[in-house]
PDB file of C-alpha atoms in Angstrom:
ATOM      1  CA  UNK B 139      28.878  26.098  10.306  1.00  0.00           C
ATOM      2  CA  UNK B 140      31.732  23.770  11.834  1.00  0.00           C
ATOM      3  CA  UNK B 141      33.772  21.239   9.821  1.00  0.00           C
ATOM      4  CA  UNK B 142      32.350  18.872  11.991  1.00  0.00           C
ATOM      5  CA  UNK B 143      28.572  20.123  10.677  1.00  0.00           C
ATOM      6  CA  UNK B 144      29.809  19.913   7.113  1.00  0.00           C
ATOM      7  CA  UNK B 145      31.258  16.675   7.881  1.00  0.00           C
ATOM      8  CA  UNK B 146      27.696  15.296   9.191  1.00  0.00           C
ATOM      9  CA  UNK B 147      25.728  17.120   6.144  1.00  0.00           C
ATOM     10  CA  UNK B 148      27.949  14.925   3.301  1.00  0.00           C
ATOM     11  CA  UNK B 149      27.946  11.566   5.897  1.00  0.00           C
ATOM     12  CA  UNK B 150      24.044  11.772   5.990  1.00  0.00           C
ATOM     13  CA  UNK B 151      21.655  14.042   3.049  1.00  0.00           C
ATOM     14  CA  UNK B 152      24.648  14.143   0.216  1.00  0.00           C
ATOM     15  CA  UNK B 153      24.169  11.116  -1.386  1.00  0.00           C
ATOM     16  CA  UNK B 154      26.581  12.494  -4.160  1.00  0.00           C
ATOM     17  CA  UNK B 155      29.882  13.387  -2.443  1.00  0.00           C
ATOM     18  CA  UNK B 156      29.971  16.754  -3.902  1.00  0.00           C
ATOM     19  CA  UNK B 157      33.494  18.564  -4.261  1.00  0.00           C
ATOM     20  CA  UNK B 158      33.402  21.139  -2.231  1.00  0.00           C
ATOM     21  CA  UNK B 159      32.313  24.054  -3.615  1.00  0.00           C
ATOM     22  CA  UNK B 160      27.801  21.059  -3.879  1.00  0.00           C
ATOM     23  CA  UNK B 161     -27.470 -19.477 -11.130  1.00  0.00           C
ATOM     24  CA  UNK B 162     -39.482 -31.296 -15.360  1.00  0.00           C
ATOM     25  CA  UNK B 163     -42.179 -30.332 -15.411  1.00  0.00           C
ATOM     26  CA  UNK B 164     -44.869 -32.177 -12.524  1.00  0.00           C
ATOM     27  CA  UNK B 165     -44.392 -36.071 -13.944  1.00  0.00           C
ATOM     28  CA  UNK B 166     -47.592 -36.918 -15.805  1.00  0.00           C
ATOM     29  CA  UNK B 167     -49.900 -39.846 -13.776  1.00  0.00           C
ATOM     30  CA  UNK B 168     -50.518 -42.383 -16.438  1.00  0.00           C
ATOM     31  CA  UNK B 169     -53.994 -44.570 -15.989  1.00  0.00           C
ATOM     32  CA  UNK B 170     -54.814 -47.384 -17.859  1.00  0.00           C
ATOM     33  CA  UNK B 171     -58.297 -47.335 -18.022  1.00  0.00           C
ATOM     34  CA  UNK B 172     -59.861 -51.094 -18.645  1.00  0.00           C
ATOM     35  CA  UNK B 173     -63.619 -52.472 -19.192  1.00  0.00           C
ATOM     36  CA  UNK B 174     -64.960 -54.507 -16.514  1.00  0.00           C
ATOM     37  CA  UNK B 175     -68.249 -56.600 -15.804  1.00  0.00           C
ATOM     38  CA  UNK B 176     -70.915 -54.297 -14.362  1.00  0.00           C
ATOM     39  CA  UNK B 177     -70.790 -56.034 -10.761  1.00  0.00           C
ATOM     40  CA  UNK B 178     -71.075 -54.076  -7.878  1.00  0.00           C
ATOM     41  CA  UNK B 179     -67.713 -55.358  -5.960  1.00  0.00           C
ATOM     42  CA  UNK B 180     -66.103 -54.467  -9.850  1.00  0.00           C
ATOM     43  CA  UNK B 181     -67.428 -50.880  -9.846  1.00  0.00           C
ATOM     44  CA  UNK B 182     -66.347 -50.217  -6.405  1.00  0.00           C
ATOM     45  CA  UNK B 183     -63.064 -51.023  -7.288  1.00  0.00           C
ATOM     46  CA  UNK B 184     -63.056 -49.125 -10.032  1.00  0.00           C
ATOM     47  CA  UNK B 185     -64.422 -46.248  -8.305  1.00  0.00           C
ATOM     48  CA  UNK B 186     -61.452 -46.746  -5.465  1.00  0.00           C
ATOM     49  CA  UNK B 187     -58.697 -47.051  -8.100  1.00  0.00           C
ATOM     50  CA  UNK B 188     -60.046 -43.673  -9.347  1.00  0.00           C
ATOM     51  CA  UNK B 189     -59.752 -41.749  -6.312  1.00  0.00           C
ATOM     52  CA  UNK B 190     -56.783 -43.106  -5.783  1.00  0.00           C
ATOM     53  CA  UNK B 191     -55.379 -41.881  -8.908  1.00  0.00           C
ATOM     54  CA  UNK B 192     -57.185 -38.221  -8.084  1.00  0.00           C
ATOM     55  CA  UNK B 193     -55.690 -38.226  -4.761  1.00  0.00           C
ATOM     56  CA  UNK B 194     -52.302 -39.112  -6.656  1.00  0.00           C
ATOM     57  CA  UNK B 195     -52.833 -36.132  -9.556  1.00  0.00           C
ATOM     58  CA  UNK B 196     -53.407 -34.189  -6.218  1.00  0.00           C
ATOM     59  CA  UNK B 197     -50.064 -34.732  -4.823  1.00  0.00           C
ATOM     60  CA  UNK B 198     -48.463 -34.066  -7.996  1.00  0.00           C
ATOM     61  CA  UNK B 199     -48.062 -37.676  -8.794  1.00  0.00           C
ATOM     62  CA  UNK B 200     -47.825 -40.985  -6.970  1.00  0.00           C
ATOM     63  CA  UNK B 201     -44.030 -42.149  -6.576  1.00  0.00           C
ATOM     64  CA  UNK B 202     -43.511 -39.230  -8.634  1.00  0.00           C
ATOM     65  CA  UNK B 203     -41.032 -36.710  -8.213  1.00  0.00           C
ATOM     66  CA  UNK B 204     -42.281 -32.594  -7.392  1.00  0.00           C
ATOM     67  CA  UNK B 205     -40.315 -29.835  -8.746  1.00  0.00           C
ATOM     68  CA  UNK B 206     -40.122 -27.893  -5.269  1.00  0.00           C
ATOM     69  CA  UNK B 207     -41.063 -24.456  -5.642  1.00  0.00           C
ATOM     70  CA  UNK B 208     -37.784 -22.114  -4.692  1.00  0.00           C
ATOM     71  CA  UNK B 209     -39.092 -18.207  -3.362  1.00  0.00           C
ATOM     72  CA  UNK B 210     -37.150 -15.467  -5.295  1.00  0.00           C
ATOM     73  CA  UNK B 211     -36.170 -14.420  -2.085  1.00  0.00           C
ATOM     74  CA  UNK B 212     -34.647 -17.996  -0.812  1.00  0.00           C
ATOM     75  CA  UNK B 213     -32.747 -18.245  -4.609  1.00  0.00           C
ATOM     76  CA  UNK B 214     -30.260 -15.920  -4.045  1.00  0.00           C
ATOM     77  CA  UNK B 215     -27.504 -15.575  -1.764  1.00  0.00           C
ATOM     78  CA  UNK B 216     -27.521 -13.293   0.839  1.00  0.00           C
ATOM     79  CA  UNK B 217     -25.094 -10.290   0.315  1.00  0.00           C
ATOM     80  CA  UNK B 218     -22.498  -9.406   2.576  1.00  0.00           C
ATOM     81  CA  UNK B 219     -23.230  -6.864   5.173  1.00  0.00           C
ATOM     82  CA  UNK B 220     -20.199  -5.238   4.430  1.00  0.00           C
ATOM     83  CA  UNK B 221     -16.482  -6.346   3.665  1.00  0.00           C
ATOM     84  CA  UNK B 222     -13.441  -7.234   6.213  1.00  0.00           C
ATOM     85  CA  UNK B 223     -11.336  -4.097   6.797  1.00  0.00           C
ATOM     86  CA  UNK B 224      -7.325  -4.104   6.534  1.00  0.00           C
ATOM     87  CA  UNK B 225      -6.057  -5.805   9.757  1.00  0.00           C
ATOM     88  CA  UNK B 226      -4.058  -3.105  11.646  1.00  0.00           C
ATOM     89  CA  UNK B 227      -0.339  -3.975  10.272  1.00  0.00           C
ATOM     90  CA  UNK B 228      -1.789  -3.121   6.953  1.00  0.00           C
ATOM     91  CA  UNK B 229      -3.222  -0.007   8.129  1.00  0.00           C
ATOM     92  CA  UNK B 230       0.355   0.809   9.727  1.00  0.00           C
ATOM     93  CA  UNK B 231       2.104   0.026   6.688  1.00  0.00           C
ATOM     94  CA  UNK B 232      -0.019   2.402   4.655  1.00  0.00           C
ATOM     95  CA  UNK B 233       0.773   5.313   7.130  1.00  0.00           C
ATOM     96  CA  UNK B 234       4.005   4.831   7.309  1.00  0.00           C
ATOM     97  CA  UNK B 235       4.425   4.975   3.550  1.00  0.00           C
ATOM     98  CA  UNK B 236       2.301   7.555   3.143  1.00  0.00           C
ATOM     99  CA  UNK B 237       4.629   9.695   5.853  1.00  0.00           C
ATOM    100  CA  UNK B 238       7.943   8.425   4.014  1.00  0.00           C
ATOM    101  CA  UNK B 239       7.023  10.248   1.359  1.00  0.00           C
ATOM    102  CA  UNK B 240       6.351  13.542   2.436  1.00  0.00           C
ATOM    103  CA  UNK B 241       9.202  13.344   4.097  1.00  0.00           C
ATOM    104  CA  UNK B 242      10.769  12.908   1.162  1.00  0.00           C
ATOM    105  CA  UNK B 243       8.842  15.666  -0.311  1.00  0.00           C
ATOM    106  CA  UNK B 244      10.021  18.102   2.063  1.00  0.00           C
ATOM    107  CA  UNK B 245      13.601  17.354   1.552  1.00  0.00           C
ATOM    108  CA  UNK B 246      13.166  18.089  -2.167  1.00  0.00           C
ATOM    109  CA  UNK B 247      10.965  20.770  -1.726  1.00  0.00           C
ATOM    110  CA  UNK B 248      13.698  22.549   0.719  1.00  0.00           C
ATOM    111  CA  UNK B 249      16.667  21.407  -1.466  1.00  0.00           C
ATOM    112  CA  UNK B 250      15.371  22.815  -5.047  1.00  0.00           C
ATOM    113  CA  UNK B 251      14.480  25.948  -2.965  1.00  0.00           C
ATOM    114  CA  UNK B 252      17.428  26.329  -1.379  1.00  0.00           C
ATOM    115  CA  UNK B 253      15.315  26.646   2.344  1.00  0.00           C
ATOM    116  CA  UNK B 254      12.943  25.330   4.675  1.00  0.00           C
ATOM    117  CA  UNK B 255      11.027  28.469   4.557  1.00  0.00           C
ATOM    118  CA  UNK B 256       6.747  27.772   4.619  1.00  0.00           C
ATOM    119  CA  UNK B 257       7.871  24.055   5.092  1.00  0.00           C
ATOM    120  CA  UNK B 258       6.447  21.688   7.863  1.00  0.00           C
ATOM    121  CA  UNK B 259       9.535  19.998   8.511  1.00  0.00           C
ATOM    122  CA  UNK B 260       8.372  19.033  11.775  1.00  0.00           C
ATOM    123  CA  UNK B 261       5.465  16.702  10.744  1.00  0.00           C
ATOM    124  CA  UNK B 262       7.821  13.880   8.875  1.00  0.00           C
ATOM    125  CA  UNK B 263      11.301  14.891  10.714  1.00  0.00           C
ATOM    126  CA  UNK B 264      12.266  14.454  14.113  1.00  0.00           C
ATOM    127  CA  UNK B 265      15.530  14.303  16.292  1.00  0.00           C
ATOM    128  CA  UNK B 266      18.104  13.374  13.912  1.00  0.00           C
ATOM    129  CA  UNK B 267      16.570  13.075  10.660  1.00  0.00           C
ATOM    130  CA  UNK B 268      15.530  16.847  11.089  1.00  0.00           C
ATOM    131  CA  UNK B 269      18.531  17.937  12.515  1.00  0.00           C
ATOM    132  CA  UNK B 270      20.618  15.988   8.926  1.00  0.00           C
ATOM    133  CA  UNK B 271      17.704  18.025   6.885  1.00  0.00           C
ATOM    134  CA  UNK B 272      19.367  20.976   7.982  1.00  0.00           C
ATOM    135  CA  UNK B 273      22.599  20.574   8.428  1.00  0.00           C
ATOM    136  CA  UNK B 274      22.355  19.473   4.691  1.00  0.00           C
ATOM    137  CA  UNK B 275      20.329  22.647   4.162  1.00  0.00           C
ATOM    138  CA  UNK B 276      23.509  24.822   5.535  1.00  0.00           C
ATOM    139  CA  UNK B 277      25.649  22.479   3.585  1.00  0.00           C
ATOM    140  CA  UNK B 278      24.413  22.899  -0.091  1.00  0.00           C
ATOM    141  CA  UNK B 279      23.817  26.924   0.833  1.00  0.00           C
ATOM    142  CA  UNK B 280      27.358  27.616   1.890  1.00  0.00           C
ATOM    143  CA  UNK B 281      28.651  25.665  -1.410  1.00  0.00           C
ATOM    144  CA  UNK B 282      26.171  27.720  -3.238  1.00  0.00           C
ATOM    145  CA  UNK B 283      24.197  24.638  -4.732  1.00  0.00           C
ATOM    146  CA  UNK B 284      20.677  23.685  -5.231  1.00  0.00           C
ATOM    147  CA  UNK B 285      19.616  20.226  -6.457  1.00  0.00           C
ATOM    148  CA  UNK B 286      17.474  19.741  -9.237  1.00  0.00           C
ATOM    149  CA  UNK B 287      14.862  16.543 -10.158  1.00  0.00           C
ATOM    150  CA  UNK B 288      13.838  13.728  -7.889  1.00  0.00           C
ATOM    151  CA  UNK B 289      14.884  11.119  -6.200  1.00  0.00           C
ATOM    152  CA  UNK B 290      13.796   7.167  -6.941  1.00  0.00           C
ATOM    153  CA  UNK B 291      12.240   5.775  -3.980  1.00  0.00           C
ATOM    154  CA  UNK B 292      11.745   1.713  -3.854  1.00  0.00           C
ATOM    155  CA  UNK B 293      10.790   1.584   0.243  1.00  0.00           C
ATOM    156  CA  UNK B 294      10.167  -1.653   2.501  1.00  0.00           C
ATOM    157  CA  UNK B 295       8.895  -1.786   5.571  1.00  0.00           C
ATOM    158  CA  UNK B 296      11.438  -4.158   7.402  1.00  0.00           C
ATOM    159  CA  UNK B 297      10.074  -4.051  10.623  1.00  0.00           C
ATOM    160  CA  UNK B 298       7.336  -2.892  12.274  1.00  0.00           C
ATOM    161  CA  UNK B 299       5.980  -3.207  16.269  1.00  0.00           C
ATOM    162  CA  UNK B 300       2.818  -1.715  16.945  1.00  0.00           C
ATOM    163  CA  UNK B 301       3.123  -1.871  20.838  1.00  0.00           C
ATOM    164  CA  UNK B 302       6.336   0.315  20.644  1.00  0.00           C
ATOM    165  CA  UNK B 303       4.820   2.338  18.085  1.00  0.00           C
ATOM    166  CA  UNK B 304       8.279   2.065  16.127  1.00  0.00           C
ATOM    167  CA  UNK B 305       9.565   0.577  12.677  1.00  0.00           C
ATOM    168  CA  UNK B 306      12.211   1.172   9.840  1.00  0.00           C
ATOM    169  CA  UNK B 307      11.840   1.775   6.631  1.00  0.00           C
ATOM    170  CA  UNK B 308      15.142  -0.019   4.199  1.00  0.00           C
ATOM    171  CA  UNK B 309      15.355   1.651   0.795  1.00  0.00           C
ATOM    172  CA  UNK B 310      17.841   1.361  -2.124  1.00  0.00           C
ATOM    173  CA  UNK B 311      17.748   5.325  -3.334  1.00  0.00           C
ATOM    174  CA  UNK B 312      18.515   6.266  -6.663  1.00  0.00           C
ATOM    175  CA  UNK B 313      19.913   9.677  -7.369  1.00  0.00           C
ATOM    176  CA  UNK B 314      20.415   9.264 -11.154  1.00  0.00           C
ATOM    177  CA  UNK B 315      18.517  12.025 -11.876  1.00  0.00           C
ATOM    178  CA  UNK B 316      18.644  14.114  -8.855  1.00  0.00           C
ATOM    179  CA  UNK B 317      21.891  16.623  -8.628  1.00  0.00           C
ATOM    180  CA  UNK B 318      23.262  19.124  -7.172  1.00  0.00           C
ATOM    181  CA  UNK B 319      23.798  22.144  -9.596  1.00  0.00           C
ATOM    182  CA  UNK B 320      25.051  25.678  -9.170  1.00  0.00           C
ATOM    183  CA  UNK B 321      22.574  28.374  -7.970  1.00  0.00           C
ATOM    184  CA  UNK B 322      23.290  30.826  -9.972  1.00  0.00           C
ATOM    185  CA  UNK B 323      24.790  29.146 -13.000  1.00  0.00           C
ATOM    186  CA  UNK B 324      23.046  25.923 -13.050  1.00  0.00           C
ATOM    187  CA  UNK B 325      26.161  24.080 -13.959  1.00  0.00           C
ATOM    188  CA  UNK B 326      26.539  20.800 -12.400  1.00  0.00           C
ATOM    189  CA  UNK B 327      28.538  20.088  -9.832  1.00  0.00           C
ATOM    190  CA  UNK B 328      31.575  17.967  -9.282  1.00  0.00           C
ATOM    191  CA  UNK B 329      30.867  14.877  -7.873  1.00  0.00           C
ATOM    192  CA  UNK B 330      33.384  12.545  -6.116  1.00  0.00           C
ATOM    193  CA  UNK B 331      31.181   9.489  -6.264  1.00  0.00           C
ATOM    194  CA  UNK B 332      29.692   8.431  -9.272  1.00  0.00           C
ATOM    195  CA  UNK B 333      27.758   5.588  -7.997  1.00  0.00           C
ATOM    196  CA  UNK B 334      24.042   6.324  -7.657  1.00  0.00           C
ATOM    197  CA  UNK B 335      22.446   3.909  -5.411  1.00  0.00           C
ATOM    198  CA  UNK B 336      22.797   3.994  -2.133  1.00  0.00           C
ATOM    199  CA  UNK B 337      21.134   1.402   0.724  1.00  0.00           C
ATOM    200  CA  UNK B 338      19.365   3.719   3.145  1.00  0.00           C
ATOM    201  CA  UNK B 339      18.002   2.984   6.374  1.00  0.00           C
ATOM    202  CA  UNK B 340      15.450   4.803   8.585  1.00  0.00           C
ATOM    203  CA  UNK B 341      13.991   4.777  11.744  1.00  0.00           C
ATOM    204  CA  UNK B 342      10.216   5.971  12.274  1.00  0.00           C
ATOM    205  CA  UNK B 343       8.267   6.284  15.819  1.00  0.00           C
ATOM    206  CA  UNK B 344       4.412   6.693  16.028  1.00  0.00           C
ATOM    207  CA  UNK B 345       2.558   9.345  17.663  1.00  0.00           C
ATOM    208  CA  UNK B 346      -1.155   7.455  17.155  1.00  0.00           C
ATOM    209  CA  UNK B 347      -1.600  10.516  14.861  1.00  0.00           C
ATOM    210  CA  UNK B 348       1.788  10.944  12.796  1.00  0.00           C
ATOM    211  CA  UNK B 349       4.680   8.516  11.688  1.00  0.00           C
ATOM    212  CA  UNK B 350       7.771  10.169  11.566  1.00  0.00           C
ATOM    213  CA  UNK B 351      11.356   9.653  10.997  1.00  0.00           C
ATOM    214  CA  UNK B 352      13.521  10.234  13.552  1.00  0.00           C
ATOM    215  CA  UNK B 353      16.867   8.884  11.834  1.00  0.00           C
ATOM    216  CA  UNK B 354      18.302   7.614   9.047  1.00  0.00           C
ATOM    217  CA  UNK B 355      21.898   6.412   7.842  1.00  0.00           C
ATOM    218  CA  UNK B 356      23.231   5.734   3.927  1.00  0.00           C
ATOM    219  CA  UNK B 357      25.811   2.604   3.035  1.00  0.00           C
ATOM    220  CA  UNK B 358      28.083   3.955   0.935  1.00  0.00           C
ATOM    221  CA  UNK B 359      30.189   0.732   0.816  1.00  0.00           C
ATOM    222  CA  UNK B 360      28.337  -1.189  -2.360  1.00  0.00           C
ATOM    223  CA  UNK B 361      25.637   0.115  -4.479  1.00  0.00           C
ATOM    224  CA  UNK B 362      22.454  -1.376  -4.786  1.00  0.00           C
TER     225      UNK B 362
END
């Protein structure tokens, strides 16, 4: 591995700056009964009045308000046919962040075992990101180092263009519990940088099936 390749590996994936050697009822209708002279006229009036009363009773009360009858079917609200599906942007972000986690899982495993054997790097990384992983792995191998632990990730999707099928993720990666050690002795490597939180930027692209990281960079000028 050339000196320039080692330098590139350190600047990208070595966050440590290793020092080389890694829901009423019906109103009751009340009628008043009175005595009338037994003349035909008055009897007729009384019969007529009785007829009116009977009619009122049949109609659930004159001037009263009858309680409406509601069937069980109409009383219950109609259930919604289906819950709304998430919009395209939210779906894309979820897929992107899942791929990003896979991207880091791949690296942690590679750097822990000291190789890419059996690992699907092309599922998560392409282009410069792929090259950086390979170069960093070569650098750690050359220093006799492997990684122990895991980094703490807090990714945020800061740009997403569904038409262009591209996205940007920024992350403040904490490597406090992710350190290089000597592969043989398990002794921690000597580090020149004692700051373990750095701001990283990742560029991703979508091929209609899978998001992949194709570029990345780290800002070492300040902690996050």
